[in-house]
Coordinates of C-alpha atoms in Angstrom, one line a residue:
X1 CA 24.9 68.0 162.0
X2 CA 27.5 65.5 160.6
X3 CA 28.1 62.3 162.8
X4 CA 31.9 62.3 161.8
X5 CA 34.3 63.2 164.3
X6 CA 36.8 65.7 163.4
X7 CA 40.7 64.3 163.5
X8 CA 42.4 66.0 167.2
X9 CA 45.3 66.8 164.7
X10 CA 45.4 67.6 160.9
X11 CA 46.9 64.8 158.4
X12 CA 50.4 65.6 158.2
X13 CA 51.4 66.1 154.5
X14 CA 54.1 63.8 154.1
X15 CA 55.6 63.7 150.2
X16 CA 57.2 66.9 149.1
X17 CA 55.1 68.7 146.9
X18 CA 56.3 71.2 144.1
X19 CA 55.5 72.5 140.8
X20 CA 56.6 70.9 137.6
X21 CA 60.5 71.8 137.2
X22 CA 61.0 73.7 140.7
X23 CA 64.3 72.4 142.1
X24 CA 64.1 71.2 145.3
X25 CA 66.4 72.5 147.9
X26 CA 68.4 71.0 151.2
X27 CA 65.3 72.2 153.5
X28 CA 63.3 70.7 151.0
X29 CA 65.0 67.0 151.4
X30 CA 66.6 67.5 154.7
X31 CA 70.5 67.7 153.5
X32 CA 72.2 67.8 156.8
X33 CA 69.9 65.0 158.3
X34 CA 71.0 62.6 155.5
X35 CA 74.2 63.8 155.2
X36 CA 74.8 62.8 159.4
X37 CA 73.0 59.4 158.5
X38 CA 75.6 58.5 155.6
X39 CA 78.5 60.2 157.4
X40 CA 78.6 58.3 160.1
X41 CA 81.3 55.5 160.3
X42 CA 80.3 53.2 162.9
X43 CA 81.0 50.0 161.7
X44 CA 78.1 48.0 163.6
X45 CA 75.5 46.8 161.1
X46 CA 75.5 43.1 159.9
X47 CA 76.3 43.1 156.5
X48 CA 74.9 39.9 154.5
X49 CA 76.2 40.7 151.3
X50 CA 79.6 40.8 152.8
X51 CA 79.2 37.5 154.9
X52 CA 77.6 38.8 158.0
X53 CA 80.7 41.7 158.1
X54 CA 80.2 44.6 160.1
X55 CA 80.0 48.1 157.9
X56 CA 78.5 51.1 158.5
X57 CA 74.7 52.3 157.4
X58 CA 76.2 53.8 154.5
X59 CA 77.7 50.5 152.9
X60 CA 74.8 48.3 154.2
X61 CA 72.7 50.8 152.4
X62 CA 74.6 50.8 148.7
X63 CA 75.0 47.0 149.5
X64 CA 71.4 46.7 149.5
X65 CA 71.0 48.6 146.2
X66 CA 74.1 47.1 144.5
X67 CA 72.2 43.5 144.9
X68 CA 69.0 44.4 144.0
X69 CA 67.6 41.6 141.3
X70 CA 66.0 45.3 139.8
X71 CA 68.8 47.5 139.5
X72 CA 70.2 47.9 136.2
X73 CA 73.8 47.1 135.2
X74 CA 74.5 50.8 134.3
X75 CA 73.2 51.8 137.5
X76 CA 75.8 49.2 139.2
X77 CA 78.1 50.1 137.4
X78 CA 77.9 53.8 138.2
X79 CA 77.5 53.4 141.8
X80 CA 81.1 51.5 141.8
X81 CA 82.7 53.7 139.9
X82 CA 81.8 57.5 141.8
X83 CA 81.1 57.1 145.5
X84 CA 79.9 60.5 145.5
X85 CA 76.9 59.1 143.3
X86 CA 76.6 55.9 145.0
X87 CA 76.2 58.1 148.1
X88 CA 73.7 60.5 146.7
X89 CA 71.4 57.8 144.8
X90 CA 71.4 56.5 148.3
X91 CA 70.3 59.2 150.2
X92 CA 67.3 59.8 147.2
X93 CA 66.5 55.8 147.9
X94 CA 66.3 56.6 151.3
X95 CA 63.6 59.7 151.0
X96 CA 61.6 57.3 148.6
X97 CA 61.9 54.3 151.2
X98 CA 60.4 56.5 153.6
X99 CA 57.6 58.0 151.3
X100 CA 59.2 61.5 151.5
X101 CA 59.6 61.2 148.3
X102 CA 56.1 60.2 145.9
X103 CA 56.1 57.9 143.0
X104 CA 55.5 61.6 140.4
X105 CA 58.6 62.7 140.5
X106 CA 61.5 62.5 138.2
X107 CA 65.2 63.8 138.5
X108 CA 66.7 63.5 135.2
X109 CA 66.3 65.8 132.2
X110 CA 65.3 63.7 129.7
X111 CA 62.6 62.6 130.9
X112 CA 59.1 62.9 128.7
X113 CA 56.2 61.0 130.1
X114 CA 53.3 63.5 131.3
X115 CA 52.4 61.7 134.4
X116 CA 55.3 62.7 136.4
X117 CA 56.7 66.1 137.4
X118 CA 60.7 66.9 137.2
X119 CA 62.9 68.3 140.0
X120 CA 66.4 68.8 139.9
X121 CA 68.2 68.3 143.0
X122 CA 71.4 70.4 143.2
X123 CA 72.8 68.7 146.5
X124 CA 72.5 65.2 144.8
X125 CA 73.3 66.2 141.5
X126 CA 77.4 67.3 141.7
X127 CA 78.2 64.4 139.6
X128 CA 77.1 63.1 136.1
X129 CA 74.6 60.0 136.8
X130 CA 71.4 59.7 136.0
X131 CA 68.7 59.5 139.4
X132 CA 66.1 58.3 137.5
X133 CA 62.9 58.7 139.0
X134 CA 60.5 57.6 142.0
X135 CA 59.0 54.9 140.5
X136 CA 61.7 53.1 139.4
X137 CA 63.7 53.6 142.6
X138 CA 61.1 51.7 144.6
X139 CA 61.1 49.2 142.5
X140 CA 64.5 48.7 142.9
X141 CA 63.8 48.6 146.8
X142 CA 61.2 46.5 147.1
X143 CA 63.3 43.7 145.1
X144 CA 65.8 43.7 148.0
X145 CA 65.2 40.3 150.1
X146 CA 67.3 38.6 151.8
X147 CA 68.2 34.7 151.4
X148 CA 66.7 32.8 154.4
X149 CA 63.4 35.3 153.8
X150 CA 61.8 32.2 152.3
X151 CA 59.5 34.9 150.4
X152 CA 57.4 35.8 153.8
X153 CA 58.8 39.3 154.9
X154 CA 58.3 40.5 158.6
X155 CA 55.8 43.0 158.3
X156 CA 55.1 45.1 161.9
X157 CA 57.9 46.1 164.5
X158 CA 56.7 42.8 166.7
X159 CA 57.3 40.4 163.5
X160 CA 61.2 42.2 164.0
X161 CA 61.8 41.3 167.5
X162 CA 60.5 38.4 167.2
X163 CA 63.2 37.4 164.8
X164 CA 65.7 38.5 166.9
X165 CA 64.6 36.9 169.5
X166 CA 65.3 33.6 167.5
X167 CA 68.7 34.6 166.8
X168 CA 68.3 36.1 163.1
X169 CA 70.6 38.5 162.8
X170 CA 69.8 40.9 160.7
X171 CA 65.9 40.6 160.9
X172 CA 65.3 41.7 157.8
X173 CA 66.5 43.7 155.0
X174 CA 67.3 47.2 155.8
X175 CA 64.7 48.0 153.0
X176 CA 62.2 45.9 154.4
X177 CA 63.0 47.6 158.1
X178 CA 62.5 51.3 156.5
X179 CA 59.0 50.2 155.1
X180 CA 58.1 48.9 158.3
X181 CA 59.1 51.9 160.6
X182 CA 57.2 54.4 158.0
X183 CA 54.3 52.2 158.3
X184 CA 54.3 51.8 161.9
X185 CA 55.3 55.6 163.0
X186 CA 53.9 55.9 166.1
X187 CA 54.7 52.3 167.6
X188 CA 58.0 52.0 166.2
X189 CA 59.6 54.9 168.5
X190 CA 56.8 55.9 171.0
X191 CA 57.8 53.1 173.4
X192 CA 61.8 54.1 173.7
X193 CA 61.5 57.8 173.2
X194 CA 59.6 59.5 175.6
X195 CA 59.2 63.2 176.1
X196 CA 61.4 64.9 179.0
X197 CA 61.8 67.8 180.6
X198 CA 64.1 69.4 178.0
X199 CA 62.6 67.8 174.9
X200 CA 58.3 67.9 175.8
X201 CA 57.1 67.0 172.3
X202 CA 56.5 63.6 171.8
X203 CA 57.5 62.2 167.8
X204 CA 57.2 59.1 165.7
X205 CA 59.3 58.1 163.2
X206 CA 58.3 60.0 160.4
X207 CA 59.2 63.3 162.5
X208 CA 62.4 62.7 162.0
X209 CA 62.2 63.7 158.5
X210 CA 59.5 66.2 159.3
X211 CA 60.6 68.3 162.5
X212 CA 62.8 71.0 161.2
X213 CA 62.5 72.7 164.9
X214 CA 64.7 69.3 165.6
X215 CA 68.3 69.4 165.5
X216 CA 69.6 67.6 162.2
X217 CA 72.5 65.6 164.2
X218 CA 70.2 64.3 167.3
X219 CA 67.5 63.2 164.9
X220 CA 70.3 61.1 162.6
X221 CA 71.1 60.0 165.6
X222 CA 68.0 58.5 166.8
X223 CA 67.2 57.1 162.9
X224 CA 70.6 55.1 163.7
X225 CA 69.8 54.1 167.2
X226 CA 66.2 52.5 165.7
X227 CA 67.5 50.8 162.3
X228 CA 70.1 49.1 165.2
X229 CA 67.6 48.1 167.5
X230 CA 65.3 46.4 165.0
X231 CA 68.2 44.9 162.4
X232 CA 70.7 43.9 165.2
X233 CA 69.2 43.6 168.5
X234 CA 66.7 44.9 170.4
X235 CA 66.2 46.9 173.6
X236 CA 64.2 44.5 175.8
X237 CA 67.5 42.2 175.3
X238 CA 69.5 41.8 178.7
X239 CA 73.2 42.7 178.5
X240 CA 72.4 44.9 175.5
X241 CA 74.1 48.2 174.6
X242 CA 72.8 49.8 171.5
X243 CA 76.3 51.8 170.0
X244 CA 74.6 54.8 169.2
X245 CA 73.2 55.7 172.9
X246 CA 74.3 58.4 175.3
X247 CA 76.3 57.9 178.0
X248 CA 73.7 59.3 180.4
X249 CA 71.0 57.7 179.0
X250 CA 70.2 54.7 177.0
X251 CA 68.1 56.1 174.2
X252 CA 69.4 59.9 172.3
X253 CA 68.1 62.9 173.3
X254 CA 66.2 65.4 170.9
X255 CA 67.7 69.0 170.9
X256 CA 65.3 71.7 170.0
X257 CA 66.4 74.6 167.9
X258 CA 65.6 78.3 168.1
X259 CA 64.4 80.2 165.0
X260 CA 67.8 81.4 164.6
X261 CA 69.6 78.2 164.6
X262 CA 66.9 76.6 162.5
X263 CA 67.9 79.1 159.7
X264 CA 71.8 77.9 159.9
X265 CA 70.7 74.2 158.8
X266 CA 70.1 73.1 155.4
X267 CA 71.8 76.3 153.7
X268 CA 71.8 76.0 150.1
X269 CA 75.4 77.3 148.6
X270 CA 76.0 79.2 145.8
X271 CA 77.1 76.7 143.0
X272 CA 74.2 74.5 143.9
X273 CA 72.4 77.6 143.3
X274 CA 74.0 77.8 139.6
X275 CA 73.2 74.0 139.4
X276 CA 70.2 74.2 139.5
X277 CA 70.1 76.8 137.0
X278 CA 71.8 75.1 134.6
X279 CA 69.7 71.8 135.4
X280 CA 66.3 74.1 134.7
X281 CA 68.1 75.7 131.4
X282 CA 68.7 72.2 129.8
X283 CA 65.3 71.0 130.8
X284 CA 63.9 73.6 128.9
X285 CA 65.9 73.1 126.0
X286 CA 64.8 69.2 126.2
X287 CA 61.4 70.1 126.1
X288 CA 61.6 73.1 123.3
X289 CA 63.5 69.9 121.3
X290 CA 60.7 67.3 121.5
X291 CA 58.0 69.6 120.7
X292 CA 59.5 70.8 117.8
X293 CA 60.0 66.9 117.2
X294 CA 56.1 66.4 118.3
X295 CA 55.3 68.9 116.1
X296 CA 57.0 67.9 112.9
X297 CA 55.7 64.4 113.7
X298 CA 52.0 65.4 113.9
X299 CA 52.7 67.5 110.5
X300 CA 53.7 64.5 108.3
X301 CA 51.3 62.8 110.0
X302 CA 48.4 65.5 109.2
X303 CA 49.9 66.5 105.8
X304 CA 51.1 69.6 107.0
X305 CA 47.2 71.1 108.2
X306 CA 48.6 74.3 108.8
X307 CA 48.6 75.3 105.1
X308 CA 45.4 73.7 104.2
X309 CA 42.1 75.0 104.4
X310 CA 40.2 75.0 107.7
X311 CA 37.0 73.2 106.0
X312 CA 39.2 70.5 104.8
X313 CA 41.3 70.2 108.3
X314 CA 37.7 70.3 110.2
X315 CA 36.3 68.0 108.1
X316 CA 39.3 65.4 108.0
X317 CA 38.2 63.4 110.9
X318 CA 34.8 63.0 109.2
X319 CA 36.4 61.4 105.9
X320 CA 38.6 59.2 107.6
X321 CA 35.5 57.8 109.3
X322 CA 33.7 57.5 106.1
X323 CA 36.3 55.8 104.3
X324 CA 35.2 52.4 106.1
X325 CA 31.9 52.8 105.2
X326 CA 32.4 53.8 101.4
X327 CA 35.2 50.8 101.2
X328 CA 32.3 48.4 102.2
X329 CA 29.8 50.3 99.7
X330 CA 32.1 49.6 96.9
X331 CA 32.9 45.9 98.1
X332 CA 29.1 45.0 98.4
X333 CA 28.7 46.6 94.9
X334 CA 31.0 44.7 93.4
X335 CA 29.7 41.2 94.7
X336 CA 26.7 42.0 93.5
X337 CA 27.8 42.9 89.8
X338 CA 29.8 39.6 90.1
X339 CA 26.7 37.6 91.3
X340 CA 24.9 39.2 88.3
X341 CA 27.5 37.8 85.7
X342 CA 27.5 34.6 87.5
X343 CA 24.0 34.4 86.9
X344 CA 24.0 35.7 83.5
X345 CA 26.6 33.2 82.4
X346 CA 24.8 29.9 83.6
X347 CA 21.6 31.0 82.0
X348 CA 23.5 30.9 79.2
X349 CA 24.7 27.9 79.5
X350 CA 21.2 26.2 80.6
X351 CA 19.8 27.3 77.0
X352 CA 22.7 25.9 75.5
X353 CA 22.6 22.3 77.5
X354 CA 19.4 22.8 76.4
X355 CA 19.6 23.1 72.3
X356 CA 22.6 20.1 72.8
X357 CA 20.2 17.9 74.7
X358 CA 17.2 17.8 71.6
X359 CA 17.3 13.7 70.4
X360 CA 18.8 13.3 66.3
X361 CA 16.3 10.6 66.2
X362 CA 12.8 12.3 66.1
X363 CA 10.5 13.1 63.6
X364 CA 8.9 16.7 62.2
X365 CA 5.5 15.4 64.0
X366 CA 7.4 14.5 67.2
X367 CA 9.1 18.2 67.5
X368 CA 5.6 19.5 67.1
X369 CA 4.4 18.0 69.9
X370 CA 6.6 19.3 72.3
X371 CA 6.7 22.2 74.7
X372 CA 6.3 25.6 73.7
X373 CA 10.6 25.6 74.4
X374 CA 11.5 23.0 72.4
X375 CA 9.0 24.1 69.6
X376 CA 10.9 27.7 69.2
X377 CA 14.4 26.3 69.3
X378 CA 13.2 23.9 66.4
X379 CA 11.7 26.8 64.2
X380 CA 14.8 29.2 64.9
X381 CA 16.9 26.5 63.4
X382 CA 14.3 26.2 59.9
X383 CA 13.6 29.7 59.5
X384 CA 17.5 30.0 60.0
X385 CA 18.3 27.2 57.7
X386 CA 15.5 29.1 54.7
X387 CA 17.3 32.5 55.1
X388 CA 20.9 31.1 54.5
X389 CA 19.0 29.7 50.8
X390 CA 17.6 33.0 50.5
X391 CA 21.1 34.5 50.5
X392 CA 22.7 31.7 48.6
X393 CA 20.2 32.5 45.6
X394 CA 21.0 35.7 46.0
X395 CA 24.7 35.8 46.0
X396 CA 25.1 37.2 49.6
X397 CA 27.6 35.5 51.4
X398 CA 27.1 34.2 54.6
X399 CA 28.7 35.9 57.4
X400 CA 31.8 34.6 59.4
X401 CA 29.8 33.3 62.3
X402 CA 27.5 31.5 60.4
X403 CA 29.8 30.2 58.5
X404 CA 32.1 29.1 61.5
X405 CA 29.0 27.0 63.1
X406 CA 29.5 23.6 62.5
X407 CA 26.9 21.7 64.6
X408 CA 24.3 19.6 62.9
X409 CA 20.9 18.0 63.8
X410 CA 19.5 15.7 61.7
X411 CA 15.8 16.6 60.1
X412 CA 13.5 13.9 58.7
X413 CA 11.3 14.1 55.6
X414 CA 8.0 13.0 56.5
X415 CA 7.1 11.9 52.7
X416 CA 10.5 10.4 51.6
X417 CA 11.9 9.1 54.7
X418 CA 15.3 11.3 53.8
X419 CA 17.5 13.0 56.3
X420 CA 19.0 16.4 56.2
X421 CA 21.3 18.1 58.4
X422 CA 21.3 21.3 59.0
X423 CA 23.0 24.1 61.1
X424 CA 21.5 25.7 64.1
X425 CA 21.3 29.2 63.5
X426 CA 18.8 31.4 65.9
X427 CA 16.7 33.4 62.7
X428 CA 16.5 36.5 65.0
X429 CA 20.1 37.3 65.4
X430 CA 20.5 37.9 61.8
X431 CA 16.3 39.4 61.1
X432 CA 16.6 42.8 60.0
X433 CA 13.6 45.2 59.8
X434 CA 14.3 45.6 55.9
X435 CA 12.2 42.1 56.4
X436 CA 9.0 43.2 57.8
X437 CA 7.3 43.9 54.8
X438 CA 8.1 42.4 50.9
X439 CA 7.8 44.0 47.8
X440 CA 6.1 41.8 45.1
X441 CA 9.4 41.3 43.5
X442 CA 11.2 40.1 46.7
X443 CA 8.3 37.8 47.6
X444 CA 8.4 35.9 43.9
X445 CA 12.2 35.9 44.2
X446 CA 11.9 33.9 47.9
X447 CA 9.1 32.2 45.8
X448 CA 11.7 30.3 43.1
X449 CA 14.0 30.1 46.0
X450 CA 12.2 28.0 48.1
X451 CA 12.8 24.0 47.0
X452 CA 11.0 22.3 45.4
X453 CA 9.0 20.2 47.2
X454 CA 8.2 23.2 49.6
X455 CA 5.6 25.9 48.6
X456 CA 5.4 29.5 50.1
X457 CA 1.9 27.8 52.0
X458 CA 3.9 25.3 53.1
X459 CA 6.4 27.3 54.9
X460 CA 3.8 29.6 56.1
X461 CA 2.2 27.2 57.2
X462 CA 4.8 25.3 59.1
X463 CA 5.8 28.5 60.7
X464 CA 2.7 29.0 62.2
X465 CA 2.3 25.7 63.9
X466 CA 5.6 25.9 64.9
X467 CA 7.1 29.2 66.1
X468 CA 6.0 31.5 68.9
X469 CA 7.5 35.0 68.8
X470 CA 6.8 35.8 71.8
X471 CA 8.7 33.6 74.1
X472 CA 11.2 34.8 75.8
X473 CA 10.8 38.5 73.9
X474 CA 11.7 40.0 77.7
X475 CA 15.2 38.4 77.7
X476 CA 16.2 38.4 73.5
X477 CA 13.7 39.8 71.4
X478 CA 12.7 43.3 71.2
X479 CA 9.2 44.9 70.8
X480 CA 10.3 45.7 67.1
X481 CA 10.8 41.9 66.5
X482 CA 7.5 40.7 67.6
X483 CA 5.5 43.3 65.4
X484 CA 8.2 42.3 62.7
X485 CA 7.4 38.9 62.8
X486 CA 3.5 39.2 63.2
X487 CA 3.2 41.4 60.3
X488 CA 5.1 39.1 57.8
X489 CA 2.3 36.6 59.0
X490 CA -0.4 38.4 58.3
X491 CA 1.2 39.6 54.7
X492 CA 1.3 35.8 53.8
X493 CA -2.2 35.1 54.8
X494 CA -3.4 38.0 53.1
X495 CA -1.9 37.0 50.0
X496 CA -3.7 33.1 50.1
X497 CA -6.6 34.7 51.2
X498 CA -6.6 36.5 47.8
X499 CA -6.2 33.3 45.3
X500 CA -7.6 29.6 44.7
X501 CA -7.6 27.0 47.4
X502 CA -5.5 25.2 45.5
X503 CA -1.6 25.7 45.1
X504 CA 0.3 26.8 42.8
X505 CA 2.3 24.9 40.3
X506 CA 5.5 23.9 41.6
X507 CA 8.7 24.7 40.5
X508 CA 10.9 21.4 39.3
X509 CA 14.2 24.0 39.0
X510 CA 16.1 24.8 41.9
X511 CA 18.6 27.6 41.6
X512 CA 21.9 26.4 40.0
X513 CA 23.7 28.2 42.4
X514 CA 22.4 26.4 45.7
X515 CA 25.2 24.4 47.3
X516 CA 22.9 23.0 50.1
X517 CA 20.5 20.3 50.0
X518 CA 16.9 21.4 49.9
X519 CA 14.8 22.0 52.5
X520 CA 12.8 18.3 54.0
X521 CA 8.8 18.6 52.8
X522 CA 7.1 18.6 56.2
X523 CA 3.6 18.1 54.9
X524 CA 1.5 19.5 51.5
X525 CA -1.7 21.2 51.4
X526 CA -4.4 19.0 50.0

């Protein structure tokens, strides 16, 4: 068995509950109990607005509002314009103050948040004014302090008299006083109003709005008699006389009602009937509006859906998720390519640095003795240098590019001491695979166009010690070159293979039509 005790009474339900758009009635807010409360014209409340001027709860109430630091300037403005409003707004404050009224509630038409529910309210709602909504209105009434607060608020019935008590007149704000008697039902009217013979119910403060079974007028009257006791001055006080007692006794009397006159209060007529008809018909129409506006929104939005096909429409959350992750696919692909040209391009210009950095002062023998690098660069610039003498005694022009080069190295002749310069040009870019193998003609022609203080061993010779076709095949040369190159070898030695040790006779006449110096003797076979 549980070891909670059960409650002697069931928790009251205090806020009004009602569906979304269900109008609530005079029973429903209590009409004729505010209506007594705001009717009355006793002019015995300290007004502090009004320099401490005695008005009746009705004025001290709209006072209150009308200097609120949270009330807007339309509101204001309202309120001072129709009284009828200003009375109204101030009895929906008052159901709000008391927590009658919940913060999910809202009371004008327009309204289009989902977290609150709306409710006209035909009794309040004879004029044009917006009531805004719950939320807002307690707002408005917590903001409400008076000037000598100095920001600590009294915050129990005993905090209240004790204020009076030093001459504070009124206590607090009638705001502040409200909160105070909702949160403090029991004490706040339990130790003035105690059952009798006539009345043998005993009630707090919140039975006042509650207690239907209670006579509307004698519970206004006992709402008055309390916000007086605790604003102007208490009970306990000697001498005192609190305006709104009986004559037989010093606190009001409750006067129960039977079933028949409990029927006869808070009687809804028949235009607030057809008020709240009309308020329910243009809350509809608000609502059919703004989801037809919704709706057209969410259609631009979505590219009208409706007409495309439900793969695509399923699917469209998918792509949009994917379009991050294929926008970073492209972006890393393309730093990569980039990094790759990068690369490329100062590889390019190593080799170059390279060619530009070989000394104008060294020998043949010198450029033989370097590394396997320097030694191809060297033979790509000869075996360039012979086919440009090849063409010349030919008659085949030289191509634009070759043509157009214009850098020089200096080469050295071994035997003479003479220099020549000569262009750089790389032998493979212009090798064709016509070259590979030379008919006999072909090879005497190159023969009588070699110079003449070079031989066709010479050259072969020189070629071998100084030229490696392999290097660097993987990045320039193809397989085709290499198998080019080593077969044009092999033809040459096959051919001194096949004749006397000793050279032939050279030839002492150059071809007339050789514009070019001759190539530099780098060494004759003995």
């Amino acid at each position: 068995m549980s070891s909670r005790k059960q409650s002697p009474a069931p928790r009251r339900i205090l806020p009004i509950k009602r569906a979304d758009g269900e109008p609530l009635t005079r029973l429903d807010i209590q009409y004729d109990l505010l209506s007594f409360i705001f009717t009355d014209d006793s002019n015995v409340f300290t007004d502090p607005w009004r320099n401490s001027q005695l008005v009746a709860f009705r004025d001290l109430y709209i006072d209150a509002i009308l200097n609120s630091p949270k009330a807007t300037k339309a509101l204001k403005d309202k309120m001072l314009a129709s009284p009828q409003f200003a009375t109204s707004f101030a009895m929906l404050s008052l159901l709000v103050n008391v927590g009658r009224i919940n913060t999910t509630m809202s009371f004008f038409p327009e309204m289009k948040t989902a977290i609150r529910t709306y409710h006209p309210i035909p009794a309040l709602q004879k004029t044009e004014g917006n009531l805004q909504d719950a939320p807002r209105i307690k707002h408005i009434l917590k903001a409400v302090l008076l000037k000598d607060d100095g920001g600590v608020l009294p915050v129990s019935p005993q905090d209240l008299i004790s204020r009076l008590n030093e001459g504070k007149r009124p206590s607090t704000s009638v705001m502040n006083l409200l909160f105070i008697l909702a949160s403090h039902s029991s004490a706040a009217i339990q130790q003035y109003f105690k059952p009798t013979e006539e009345f043998s119910f005993q009630l707090d403060f919140l039975d006042l709005f509650l207690r239907t079974d209670v006579s509307s007028a004698s519970r206004a009257r006992a709402f008055l008699w309390l916000c007086w006791n605790y604003l102007e001055m208490h009970d306990g006080m000697p001498g005192v006389e609190n305006p709104f007692s009986t004559s037989e006794n010093r606190v009001p009397t409750f006067v129960q009602l039977s079933k028949e006159e409990v029927f006869r209060e808070n009687v809804d007529p028949v235009e607030e009937k057809a008020i709240a008809e009309r308020l329910i018909a243009s809350r509809s129409q608000i609502v059919r509006n703004n989801s037809i506006k919704d709706t057209q929104k969410d259609s631009a939005r979505s590219f009208d859906d409706q007409d495309l096909p439900t793969s695509i429409t399923d699917d469209r959350s998918k792509l949009e998720r994917s379009d991050i992750n294929t926008t970073r696919s492209r972006a890393t692909q393309a730093a990569k390519e980039r990094k790759a040209a990068a690369d490329r391009l100062r590889r390019e210009k190593m080799k170059e640095r390279a060619r530009e950095q070989l000394p104008d002062d060294r020998s043949d023998s010198e450029y033989a003795s370097e590394n396997l690098v320097d030694r191809r660069v060297e033979s790509q610039m000869e075996f360039g240098d012979y086919h440009r003498h090849v063409q010349q005694s030919q008659h085949v022009p030289t191509s634009a590019s070759q043509q157009q080069q214009t850098n020089q190295r200096p080469v050295v002749d071994i035997s003479t001491g003479q220099t020549y310069h000569h262009p750089r040009y790389s032998p493979y870019r212009h090798h064709s695979a016509a070259d590979a193998g030379y008919p006999p003609n072909q090879l005497q022609r190159m023969h009588r166009a070699l110079p003449p203080s070079m031989t066709m061993l010479q050259h072969a010779w020189h070629m071998i010690m100084t030229t490696d076709p392999l290097i660097d095949s993987d990045e320039e040369l193809g397989d085709d070159d290499a198998r080019i190159d080593y077969s044009q070898r092999i033809r040459i030695l096959s051919r001194i293979r096949g004749k006397s040790p000793t050279p032939e006779q050279e030839c002492h006449n150059p071809p007339s039509n050789t514009s070019r110096p001759s190539l530099p003797i780098t060494g004759r076979a003995q």
